[in-house]
XYZ file of C-alpha atoms in Angstrom:
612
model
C -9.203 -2.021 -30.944
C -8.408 1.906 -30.604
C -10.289 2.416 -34.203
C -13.232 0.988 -32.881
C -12.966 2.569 -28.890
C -12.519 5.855 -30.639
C -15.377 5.378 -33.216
C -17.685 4.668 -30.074
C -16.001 7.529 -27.936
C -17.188 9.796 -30.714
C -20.539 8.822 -31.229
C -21.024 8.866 -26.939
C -19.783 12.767 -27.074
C -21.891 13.640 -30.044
C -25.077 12.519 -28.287
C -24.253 13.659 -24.801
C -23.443 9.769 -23.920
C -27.016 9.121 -25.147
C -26.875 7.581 -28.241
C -30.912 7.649 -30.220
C -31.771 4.240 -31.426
C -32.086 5.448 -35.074
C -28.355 6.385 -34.426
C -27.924 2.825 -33.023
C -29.421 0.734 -35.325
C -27.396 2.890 -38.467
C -23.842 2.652 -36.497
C -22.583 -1.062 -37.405
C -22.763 -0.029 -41.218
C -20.277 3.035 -39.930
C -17.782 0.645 -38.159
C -17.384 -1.522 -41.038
C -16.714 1.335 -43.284
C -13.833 2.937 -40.742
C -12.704 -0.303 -39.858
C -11.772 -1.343 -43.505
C -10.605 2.660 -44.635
C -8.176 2.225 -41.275
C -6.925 -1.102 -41.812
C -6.682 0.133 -45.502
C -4.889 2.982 -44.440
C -2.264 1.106 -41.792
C -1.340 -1.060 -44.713
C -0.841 1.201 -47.052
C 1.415 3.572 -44.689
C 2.910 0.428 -43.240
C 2.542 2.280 -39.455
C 2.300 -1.052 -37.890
C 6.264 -1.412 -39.150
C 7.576 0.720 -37.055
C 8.957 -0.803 -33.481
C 6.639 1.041 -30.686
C 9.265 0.520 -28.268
C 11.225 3.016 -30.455
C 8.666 5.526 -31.736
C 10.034 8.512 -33.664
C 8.520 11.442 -35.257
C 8.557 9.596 -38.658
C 6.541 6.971 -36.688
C 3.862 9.932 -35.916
C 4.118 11.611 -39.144
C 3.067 8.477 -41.237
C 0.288 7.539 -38.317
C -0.872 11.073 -39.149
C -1.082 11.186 -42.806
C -2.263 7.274 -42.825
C -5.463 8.678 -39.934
C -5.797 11.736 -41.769
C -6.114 10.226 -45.591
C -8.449 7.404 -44.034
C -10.627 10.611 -42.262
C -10.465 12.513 -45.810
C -11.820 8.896 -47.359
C -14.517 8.298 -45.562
C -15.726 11.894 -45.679
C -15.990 11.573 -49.544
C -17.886 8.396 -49.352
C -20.244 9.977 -46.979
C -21.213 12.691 -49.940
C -21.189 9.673 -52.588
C -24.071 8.205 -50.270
C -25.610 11.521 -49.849
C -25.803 12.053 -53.371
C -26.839 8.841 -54.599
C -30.104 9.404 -52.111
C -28.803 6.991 -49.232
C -28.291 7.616 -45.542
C -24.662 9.228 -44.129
C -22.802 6.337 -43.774
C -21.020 8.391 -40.717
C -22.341 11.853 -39.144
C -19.740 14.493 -40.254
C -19.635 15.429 -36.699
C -18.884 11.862 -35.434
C -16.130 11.537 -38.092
C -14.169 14.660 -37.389
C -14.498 13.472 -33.529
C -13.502 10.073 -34.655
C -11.041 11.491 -36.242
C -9.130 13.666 -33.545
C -9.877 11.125 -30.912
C -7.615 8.647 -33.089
C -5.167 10.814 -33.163
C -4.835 10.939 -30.131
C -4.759 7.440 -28.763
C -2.981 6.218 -31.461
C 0.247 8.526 -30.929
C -0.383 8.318 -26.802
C -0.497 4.623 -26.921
C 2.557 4.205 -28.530
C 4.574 7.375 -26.670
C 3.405 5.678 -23.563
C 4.570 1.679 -24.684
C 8.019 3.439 -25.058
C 8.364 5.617 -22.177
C 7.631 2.800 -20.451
C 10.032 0.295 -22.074
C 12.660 2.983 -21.376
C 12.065 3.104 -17.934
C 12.268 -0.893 -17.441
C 15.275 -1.201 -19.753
C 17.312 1.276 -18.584
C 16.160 1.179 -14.378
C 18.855 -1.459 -13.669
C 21.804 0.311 -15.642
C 23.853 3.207 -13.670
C 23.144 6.507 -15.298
C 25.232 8.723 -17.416
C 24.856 12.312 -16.687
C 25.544 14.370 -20.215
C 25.756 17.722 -21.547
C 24.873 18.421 -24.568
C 26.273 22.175 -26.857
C 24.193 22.720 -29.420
C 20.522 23.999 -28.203
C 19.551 23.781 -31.908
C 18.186 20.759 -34.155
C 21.647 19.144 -33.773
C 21.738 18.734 -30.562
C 17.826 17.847 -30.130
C 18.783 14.525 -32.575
C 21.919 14.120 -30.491
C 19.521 13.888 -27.400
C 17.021 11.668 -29.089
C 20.071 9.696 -29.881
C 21.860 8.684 -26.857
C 18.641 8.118 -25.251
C 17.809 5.266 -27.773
C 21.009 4.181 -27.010
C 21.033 0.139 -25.358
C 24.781 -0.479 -23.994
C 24.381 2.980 -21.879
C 21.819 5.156 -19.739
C 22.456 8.712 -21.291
C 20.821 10.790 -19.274
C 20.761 14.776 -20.315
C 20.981 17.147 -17.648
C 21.222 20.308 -19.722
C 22.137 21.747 -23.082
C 24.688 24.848 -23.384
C 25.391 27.088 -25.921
C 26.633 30.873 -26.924
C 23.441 32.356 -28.079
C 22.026 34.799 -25.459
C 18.133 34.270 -26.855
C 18.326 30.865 -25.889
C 19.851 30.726 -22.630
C 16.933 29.828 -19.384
C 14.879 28.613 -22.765
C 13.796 24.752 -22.475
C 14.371 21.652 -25.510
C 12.810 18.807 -24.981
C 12.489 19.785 -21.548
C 15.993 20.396 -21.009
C 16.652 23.702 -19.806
C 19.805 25.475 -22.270
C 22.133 27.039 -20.060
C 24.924 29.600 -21.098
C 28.142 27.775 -22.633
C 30.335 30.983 -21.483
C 29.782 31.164 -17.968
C 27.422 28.250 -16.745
C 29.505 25.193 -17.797
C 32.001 25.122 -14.716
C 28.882 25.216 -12.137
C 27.128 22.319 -14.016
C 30.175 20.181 -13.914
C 30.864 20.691 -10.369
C 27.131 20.141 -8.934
C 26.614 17.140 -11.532
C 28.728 13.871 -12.246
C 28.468 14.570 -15.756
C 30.269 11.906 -17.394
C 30.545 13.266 -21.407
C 29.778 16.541 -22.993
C 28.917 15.987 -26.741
C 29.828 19.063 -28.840
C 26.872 18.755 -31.344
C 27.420 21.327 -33.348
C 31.457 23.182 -34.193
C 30.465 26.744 -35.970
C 31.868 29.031 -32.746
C 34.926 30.517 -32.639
C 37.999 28.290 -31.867
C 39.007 30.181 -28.755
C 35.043 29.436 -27.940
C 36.149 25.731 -28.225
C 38.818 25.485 -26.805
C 37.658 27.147 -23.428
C 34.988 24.476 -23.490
C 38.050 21.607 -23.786
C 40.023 22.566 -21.229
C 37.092 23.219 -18.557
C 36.058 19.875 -19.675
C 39.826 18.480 -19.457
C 39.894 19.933 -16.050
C 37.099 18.298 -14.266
C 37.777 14.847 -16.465
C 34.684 14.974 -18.415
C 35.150 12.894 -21.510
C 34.299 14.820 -24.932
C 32.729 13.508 -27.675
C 31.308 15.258 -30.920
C 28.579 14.760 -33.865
C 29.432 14.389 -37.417
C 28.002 16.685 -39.991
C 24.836 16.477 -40.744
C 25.706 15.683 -44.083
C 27.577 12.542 -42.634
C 24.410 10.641 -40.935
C 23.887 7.874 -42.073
C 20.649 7.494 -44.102
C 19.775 10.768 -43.322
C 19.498 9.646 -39.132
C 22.279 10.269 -36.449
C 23.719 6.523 -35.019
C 25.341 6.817 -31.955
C 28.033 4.965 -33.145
C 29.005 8.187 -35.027
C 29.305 9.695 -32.148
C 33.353 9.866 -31.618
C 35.468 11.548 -29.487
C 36.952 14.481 -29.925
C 40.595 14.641 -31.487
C 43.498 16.547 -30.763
C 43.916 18.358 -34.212
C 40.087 19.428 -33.452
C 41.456 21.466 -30.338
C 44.319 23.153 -31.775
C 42.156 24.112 -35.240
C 42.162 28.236 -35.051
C 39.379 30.477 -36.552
C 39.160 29.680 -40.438
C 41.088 31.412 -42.662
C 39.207 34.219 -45.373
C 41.198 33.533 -48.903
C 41.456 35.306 -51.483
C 39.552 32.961 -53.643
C 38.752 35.161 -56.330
C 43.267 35.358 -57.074
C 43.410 31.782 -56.331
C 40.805 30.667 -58.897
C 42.991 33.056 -61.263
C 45.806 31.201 -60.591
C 44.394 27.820 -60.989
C 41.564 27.906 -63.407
C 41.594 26.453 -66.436
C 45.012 25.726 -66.073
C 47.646 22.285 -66.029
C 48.782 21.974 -62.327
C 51.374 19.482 -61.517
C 51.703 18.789 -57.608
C 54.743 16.427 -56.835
C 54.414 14.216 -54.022
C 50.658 14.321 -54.280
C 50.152 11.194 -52.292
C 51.712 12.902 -49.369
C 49.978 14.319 -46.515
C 50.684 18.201 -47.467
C 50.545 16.962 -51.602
C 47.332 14.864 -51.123
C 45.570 17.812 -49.796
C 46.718 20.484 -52.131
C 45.392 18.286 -54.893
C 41.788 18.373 -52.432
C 41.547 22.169 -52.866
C 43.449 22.193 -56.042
C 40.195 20.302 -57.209
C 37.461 22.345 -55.909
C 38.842 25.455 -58.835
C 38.233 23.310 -61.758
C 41.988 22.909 -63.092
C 42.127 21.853 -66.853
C 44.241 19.092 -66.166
C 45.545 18.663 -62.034
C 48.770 15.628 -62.673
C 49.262 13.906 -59.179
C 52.863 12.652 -59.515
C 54.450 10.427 -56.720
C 56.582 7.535 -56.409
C 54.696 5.679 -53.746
C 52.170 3.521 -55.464
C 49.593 2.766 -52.952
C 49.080 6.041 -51.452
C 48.912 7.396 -55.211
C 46.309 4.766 -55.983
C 44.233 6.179 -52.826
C 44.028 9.380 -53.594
C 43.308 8.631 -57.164
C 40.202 7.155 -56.030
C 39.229 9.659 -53.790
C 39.758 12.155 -56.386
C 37.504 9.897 -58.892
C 35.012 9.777 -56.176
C 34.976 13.188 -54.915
C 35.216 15.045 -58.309
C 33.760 12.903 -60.975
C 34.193 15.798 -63.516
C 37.411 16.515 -63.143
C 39.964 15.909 -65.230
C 43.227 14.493 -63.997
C 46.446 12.654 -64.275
C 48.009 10.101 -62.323
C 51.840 9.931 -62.380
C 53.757 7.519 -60.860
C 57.835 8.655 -61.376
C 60.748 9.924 -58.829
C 61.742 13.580 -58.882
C 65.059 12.752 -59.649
C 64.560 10.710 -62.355
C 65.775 13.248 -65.220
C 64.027 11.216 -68.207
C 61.131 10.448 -66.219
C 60.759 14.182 -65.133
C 61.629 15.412 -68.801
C 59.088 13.509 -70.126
C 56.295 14.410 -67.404
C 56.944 17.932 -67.978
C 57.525 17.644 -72.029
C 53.753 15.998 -72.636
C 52.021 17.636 -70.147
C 53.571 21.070 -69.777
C 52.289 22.258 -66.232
C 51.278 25.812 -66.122
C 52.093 25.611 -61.977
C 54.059 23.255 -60.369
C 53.328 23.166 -56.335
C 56.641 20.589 -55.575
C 55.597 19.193 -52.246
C 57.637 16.048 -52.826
C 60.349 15.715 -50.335
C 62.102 13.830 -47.570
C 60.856 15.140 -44.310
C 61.736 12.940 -41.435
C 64.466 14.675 -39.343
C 66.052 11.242 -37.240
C 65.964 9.262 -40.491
C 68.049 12.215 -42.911
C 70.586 12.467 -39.892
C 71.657 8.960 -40.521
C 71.046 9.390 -44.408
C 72.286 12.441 -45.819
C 72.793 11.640 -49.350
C 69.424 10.604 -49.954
C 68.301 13.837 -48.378
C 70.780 15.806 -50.826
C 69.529 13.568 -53.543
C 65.606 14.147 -53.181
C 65.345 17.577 -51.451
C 68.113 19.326 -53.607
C 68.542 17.310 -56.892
C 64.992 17.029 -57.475
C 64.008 20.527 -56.722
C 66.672 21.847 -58.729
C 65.512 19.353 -61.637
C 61.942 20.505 -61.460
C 62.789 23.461 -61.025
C 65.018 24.302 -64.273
C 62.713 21.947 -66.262
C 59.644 24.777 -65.140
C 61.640 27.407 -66.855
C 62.294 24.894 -69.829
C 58.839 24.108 -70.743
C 57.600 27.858 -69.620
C 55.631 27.272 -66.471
C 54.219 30.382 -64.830
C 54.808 29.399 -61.458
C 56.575 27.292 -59.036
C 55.700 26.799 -55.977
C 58.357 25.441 -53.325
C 56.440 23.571 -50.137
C 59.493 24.549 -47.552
C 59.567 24.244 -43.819
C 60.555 25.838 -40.650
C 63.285 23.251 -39.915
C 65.093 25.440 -43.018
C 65.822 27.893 -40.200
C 68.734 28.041 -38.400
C 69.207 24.202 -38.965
C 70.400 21.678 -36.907
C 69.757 18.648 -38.978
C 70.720 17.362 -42.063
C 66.617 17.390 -43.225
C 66.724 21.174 -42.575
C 69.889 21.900 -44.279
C 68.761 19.923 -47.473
C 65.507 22.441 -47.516
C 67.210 25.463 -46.905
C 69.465 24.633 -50.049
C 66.637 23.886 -51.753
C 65.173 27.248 -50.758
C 68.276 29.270 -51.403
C 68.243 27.159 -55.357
C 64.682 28.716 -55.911
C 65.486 32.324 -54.824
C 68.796 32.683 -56.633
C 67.059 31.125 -59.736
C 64.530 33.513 -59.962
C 66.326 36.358 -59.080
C 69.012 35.342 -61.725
C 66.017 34.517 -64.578
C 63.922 38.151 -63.139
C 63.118 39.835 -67.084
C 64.402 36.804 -68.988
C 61.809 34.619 -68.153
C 58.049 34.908 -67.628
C 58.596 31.513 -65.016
C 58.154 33.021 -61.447
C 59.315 31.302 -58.219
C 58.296 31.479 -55.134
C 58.981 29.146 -51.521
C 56.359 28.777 -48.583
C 57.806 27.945 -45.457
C 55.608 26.261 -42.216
C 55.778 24.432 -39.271
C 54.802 20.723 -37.915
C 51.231 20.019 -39.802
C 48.755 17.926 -37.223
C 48.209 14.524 -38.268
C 50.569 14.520 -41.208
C 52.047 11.381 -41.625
C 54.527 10.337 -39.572
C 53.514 13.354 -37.153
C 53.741 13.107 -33.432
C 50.017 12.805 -32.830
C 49.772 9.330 -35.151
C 52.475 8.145 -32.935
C 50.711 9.342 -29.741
C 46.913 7.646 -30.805
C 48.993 3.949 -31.718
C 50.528 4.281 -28.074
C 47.461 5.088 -26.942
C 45.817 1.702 -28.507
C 48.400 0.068 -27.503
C 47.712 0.765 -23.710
C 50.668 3.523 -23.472
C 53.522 4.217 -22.589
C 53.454 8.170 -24.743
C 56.861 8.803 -25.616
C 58.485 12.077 -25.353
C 61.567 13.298 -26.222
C 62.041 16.061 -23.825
C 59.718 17.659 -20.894
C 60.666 21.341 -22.801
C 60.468 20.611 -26.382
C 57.800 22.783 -27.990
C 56.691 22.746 -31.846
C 55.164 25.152 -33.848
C 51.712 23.365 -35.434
C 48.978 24.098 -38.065
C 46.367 21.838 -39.264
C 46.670 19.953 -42.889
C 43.538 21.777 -44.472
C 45.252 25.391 -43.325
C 48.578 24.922 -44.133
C 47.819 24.014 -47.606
C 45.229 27.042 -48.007
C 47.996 29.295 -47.100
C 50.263 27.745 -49.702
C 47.409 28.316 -52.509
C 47.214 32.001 -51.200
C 50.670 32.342 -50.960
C 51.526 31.010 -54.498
C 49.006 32.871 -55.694
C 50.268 36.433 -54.848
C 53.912 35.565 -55.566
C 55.121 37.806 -57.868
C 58.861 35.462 -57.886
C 61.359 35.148 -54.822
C 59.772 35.761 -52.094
C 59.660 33.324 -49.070
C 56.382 33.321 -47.424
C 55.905 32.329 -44.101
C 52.684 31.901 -41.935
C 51.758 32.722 -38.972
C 51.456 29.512 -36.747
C 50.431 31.055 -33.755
C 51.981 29.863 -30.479
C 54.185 26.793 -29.824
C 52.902 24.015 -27.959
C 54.887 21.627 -25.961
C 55.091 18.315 -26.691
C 54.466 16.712 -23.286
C 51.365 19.168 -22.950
C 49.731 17.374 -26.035
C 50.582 13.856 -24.525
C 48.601 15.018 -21.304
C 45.545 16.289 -23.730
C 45.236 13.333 -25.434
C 45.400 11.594 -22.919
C 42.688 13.228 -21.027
C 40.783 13.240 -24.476
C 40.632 9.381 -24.323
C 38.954 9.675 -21.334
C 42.081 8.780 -18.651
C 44.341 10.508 -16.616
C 48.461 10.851 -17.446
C 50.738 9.318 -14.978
C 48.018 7.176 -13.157
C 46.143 5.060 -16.546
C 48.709 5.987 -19.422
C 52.468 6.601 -18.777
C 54.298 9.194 -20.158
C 58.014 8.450 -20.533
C 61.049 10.823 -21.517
C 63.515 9.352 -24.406
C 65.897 12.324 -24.649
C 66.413 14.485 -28.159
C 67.156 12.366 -30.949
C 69.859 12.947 -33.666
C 69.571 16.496 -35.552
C 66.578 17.320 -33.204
C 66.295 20.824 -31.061
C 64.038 21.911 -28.660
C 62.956 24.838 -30.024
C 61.761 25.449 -33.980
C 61.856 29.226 -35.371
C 60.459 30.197 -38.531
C 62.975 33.410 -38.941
C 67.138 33.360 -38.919
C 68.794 35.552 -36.687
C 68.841 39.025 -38.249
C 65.891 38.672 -40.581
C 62.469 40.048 -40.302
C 59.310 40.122 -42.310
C 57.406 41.767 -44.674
C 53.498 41.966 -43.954
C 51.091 41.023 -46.856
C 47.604 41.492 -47.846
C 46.947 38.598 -45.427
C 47.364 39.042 -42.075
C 48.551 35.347 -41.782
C 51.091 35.553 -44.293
C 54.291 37.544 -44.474
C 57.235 37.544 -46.436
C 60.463 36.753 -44.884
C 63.505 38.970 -45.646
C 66.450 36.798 -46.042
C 69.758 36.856 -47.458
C 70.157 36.479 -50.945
C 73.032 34.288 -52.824
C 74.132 34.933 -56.699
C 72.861 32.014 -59.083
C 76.200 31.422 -60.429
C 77.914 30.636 -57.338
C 74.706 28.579 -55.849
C 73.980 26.725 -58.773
C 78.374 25.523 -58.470
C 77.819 24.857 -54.928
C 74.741 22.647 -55.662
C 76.305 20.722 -58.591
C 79.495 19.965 -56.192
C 77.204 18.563 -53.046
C 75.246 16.569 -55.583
C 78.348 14.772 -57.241
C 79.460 13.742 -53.697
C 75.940 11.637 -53.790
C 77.883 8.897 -55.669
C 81.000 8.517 -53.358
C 78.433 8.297 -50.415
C 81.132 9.421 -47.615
C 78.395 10.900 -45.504
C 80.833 13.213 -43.960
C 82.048 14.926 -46.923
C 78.660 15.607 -47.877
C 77.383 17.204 -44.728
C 81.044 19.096 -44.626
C 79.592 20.280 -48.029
C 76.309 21.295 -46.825
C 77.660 23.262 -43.616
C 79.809 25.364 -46.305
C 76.721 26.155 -48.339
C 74.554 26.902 -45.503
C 76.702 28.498 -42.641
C 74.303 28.950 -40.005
C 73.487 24.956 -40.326
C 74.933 23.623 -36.605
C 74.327 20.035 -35.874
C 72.357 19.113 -32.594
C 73.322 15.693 -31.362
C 74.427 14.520 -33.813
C 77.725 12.526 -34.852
C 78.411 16.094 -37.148
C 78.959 18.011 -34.414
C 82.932 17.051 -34.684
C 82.221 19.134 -37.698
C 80.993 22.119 -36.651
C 84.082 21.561 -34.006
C 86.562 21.889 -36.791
C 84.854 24.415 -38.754
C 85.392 26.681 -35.672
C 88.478 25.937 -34.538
């Protein structure tokens, strides 16, 4: 029907709305040739496949390249007929009108069959005010996107972002206001309901400012997925998620030194124990992307080791990689491991890290933290690695659990070894030390999002304890760089930026989830548990640092203990693993590491004795 209204529209405003007979009598043999070249066209294009009520510019491209292709058609066989001594079949200048006026219609019709299904389908639903960052492409989609959307009536009242040459500009007929200094006033003079972050390259203070005023005026946040990520190549608004916790405490990224890294790792055998851990697991990630000879992933827990192997066979078809499955304190297994393969690093991630747990058992915290590093450890120097790198953490300082203890023994084994081998080996060692990683697992924020689920209440241990955190992808960057400009016994620690209390992370993600603390989701106090403090450090008393090349990284300066009388002290904790008198053992412990003091904990009787 609009083919043939637009074929006579044309012919009216070529002749002035006074069509000559001649032009009369000639125009049926015209409509029968458009009519067939369009319905040709349509079929071929398939434009009558797409659902009017949801018209997209993929809808109007094909309409445009199935009207334009039919216009092209019939313009060709208008010369044929020329040519062959016959009449125009069509008058150029009726076609070309023809041609525009379809065009037109054809895109109005179906722009105005959807705005108007828009307005009846969504007139009965309460609307949702949003705000959109991201005045780019992104956040145009994102737009298109939760207005398609049928379960809610988005309704976008502005865009923000930080580029000055687009703020007071217009998309899509949304004016882009300034994300800096604009956002408070447009939350408090509309009941915006959500602000979707569509795009993430600012800087994390940039981010973070937009969180809290968010947070503050209960405005629920939700964010896009890559672009990369859409599925089919088209943004669902089901991938539209909110916006998690470890996404708010993320900090600028880090610049590494990729060039020493790739040095370090090319072309070379890298064992990474515990590889099906959270910190192991993504070591092997980056490990990955610098095209290792051979990358072994060694772990005893099968399932999360069959996981990552497929995401590694997935990810990095090309690579070429072993999967291990053996206990780092399994000498024959270990021997053997090390004896076929014979790593040229070893990153030793593999460890017992759950403080509560190693308070109530000690020697399997002895047995994994100290008798397996030690093991790997002197078989690296046996089969001539050229580096081992010790994954360490801040609960090594000043410790008041048995988990921290067993870590800074492990430490103090790694330092004295290399200082001991220093000229007679070419085996280097060297220990990076960090704080809490976000999302690791069994991390405080897994804990917090299944309480969450599970309709609250958040547990806390104490309204002041505070925790040092870094995100999983960082910390383990830092450990490449780190190992990477170890020259042997130096403990590197990172710069974690400030501590953030425990309850104040409840509240965000709370607030994330779109609900308010105290009044929808409890938040209850348990009181410390065994071994636990309030406070972490990532330095002992008296020691200070060393800066590096990288201004996140220094180099702690701690005190040093001879290899002959650590490696005794080691061997006589480890033999009281088999008589399993858990106070012996920790006695042991508190006489290798002095400044180890027990925080509630059933060994503070010890500590009691030691200094009376």
């Amino acid at each position: 029907m609009l083919v043939l209204c637009c074929f006579y529209l044309a012919y009216l405003l070529r002749f002035n709305f006074s069509i000559p007979e001649l032009e009369l009598n000639l125009m049926p043999r015209g409509i029968v040739t458009i009519l067939l070249i369009r319905i040709a066209g349509f079929i071929i294009f398939r434009t009558y496949s797409g659902m009017i009520a949801y018209t997209s510019s993929e809808d109007a491209q094909r309409l445009f390249i199935s009207i334009t292709i039919g216009t092209l058609t019939a313009g060709l066989f208008n010369f044929i007929s020329h040519e062959m001594g016959y009449a125009y079949l069509i008058p150029f200048s009726v076609l070309l009108i023809e041609y525009l006026a379809e065009l037109v219609f054809s895109t109005g019709y179906r722009l105005a069959v959807k705005i108007v299904y828009l307005e009846i389908a969504q007139s009965s639903k309460v609307k949702r005010n949003v705000i959109i960052f991201g005045a780019d492409n992104n956040g145009s989609v994102t737009k298109r996107t939760l207005e398609r959307d049928q379960k809610h009536n988005y309704q976008v009242v502005a865009f923000i972002d930080t580029k000055p040459q687009l703020v007071k500009q217009q998309l899509e007929g949304v004016r882009i206001y300034d994300a800096r200094s604009d956002l408070e006033a447009l939350l408090q003079t509309n009941e915006v309901k959500e602000l979707v972050i569509a795009r993430w390259e600012v800087s994390a203070g940039m981010k973070r400012s937009i969180v809290e005023t968010c947070l503050k005026y209960h405005v629920k946040l939700l964010h896009t997925p890559p672009n990369s990520q859409w599925l089919n190549g088209s943004l669902k608004t089901a991938q539209i998620r909110e916006v998690r916790i470890e996404e708010l405490l993320e900090r600028d990224p880090i610049a590494l030194d990729l060039e020493k890294i790739k040095e370090q790792v090319s072309n070379k055998t890298i064992l990474v124990t515990g590889a099906a851990g959270s910190i192991g697991s993504e070591i092997v990630r980056q490990l990955a992307t610098f095209n290792p000879a051979l990358l072994i992933l060694l772990d005893q827990a099968e399932t999360p080791l069959y996981e990552i192997e497929h995401e590694i066979r997935s990810h990095f078809p090309k690579l070429s990689f072993e999967v291990v499955i053996g206990d780092v304190c399994n000498s024959n297994r270990m021997h053997n491991v090390f004896q076929t393969f014979k790593p040229n690093v070893v990153f030793h991630a593999a460890a017992y890290k759950h403080v509560p747990m190693m308070e109530t058992n000690p020697s399997e915290a002895v047995y994994t933290n100290v008798l397996g590093t030690k093991l790997c450890a002197d078989l690296a120097v046996t089969y001539k690695a050229d580096k081992f790198v010790l994954v360490s953490t801040d609960k090594a300082v000043n410790p008041t659990n048995v988990m921290g203890a067993s870590k800074r023994i492990a430490e103090i084994y790694v330092q004295s070894l290399d200082h001991h081998l220093s000229g007679k080996t070419h085996t280097r060692f060297v220990t990076t030390r960090f704080g809490n990683v976000l999302g690791s697992n069994g991390s405080v924020i897994p804990l917090f999002r299944r309480q969450l689920d599970a309709g609250g209440p958040l547990t806390v241990t104490h309204p002041e304890v505070t925790r040092y955190f870094m995100t999983i992808p960082e910390a383990c960057q830092l450990v490449l760089e780190a190992g990477s400009m170890g020259q042997g016994g130096e403990i590197f620690i990172f710069d974690m930026g400030e501590p953030v209390r425990i309850a104040d992370l409840a509240v965000k993600m709370i607030a994330l989830s779109g609900l308010e603390p105290q009044k929808d989701i409890d938040i209850v106090y348990t009181g410390l548990r065994p071994g636990e403090k309030l406070y972490e450090e990532l330095l002992n008393n008296g020691e200070n640092t060393t800066p590096t090349h990288h201004p996140k990284i220094m180099i702690a300066r701690v005190r040093e203990y001879p290899y002959p009388e650590v490696n005794q002290k080691i061997e006589q904790v480890i033999h009281l693993f088999d008589g399993q008198n858990n106070m012996e053992l920790v006695k042991a412990m508190k006489e290798m590491v002095p400044e180890f003091i027990s925080n509630n904990s059933e060994f503070e009787k010890l500590d009691r004795k030691r200094i009376s």
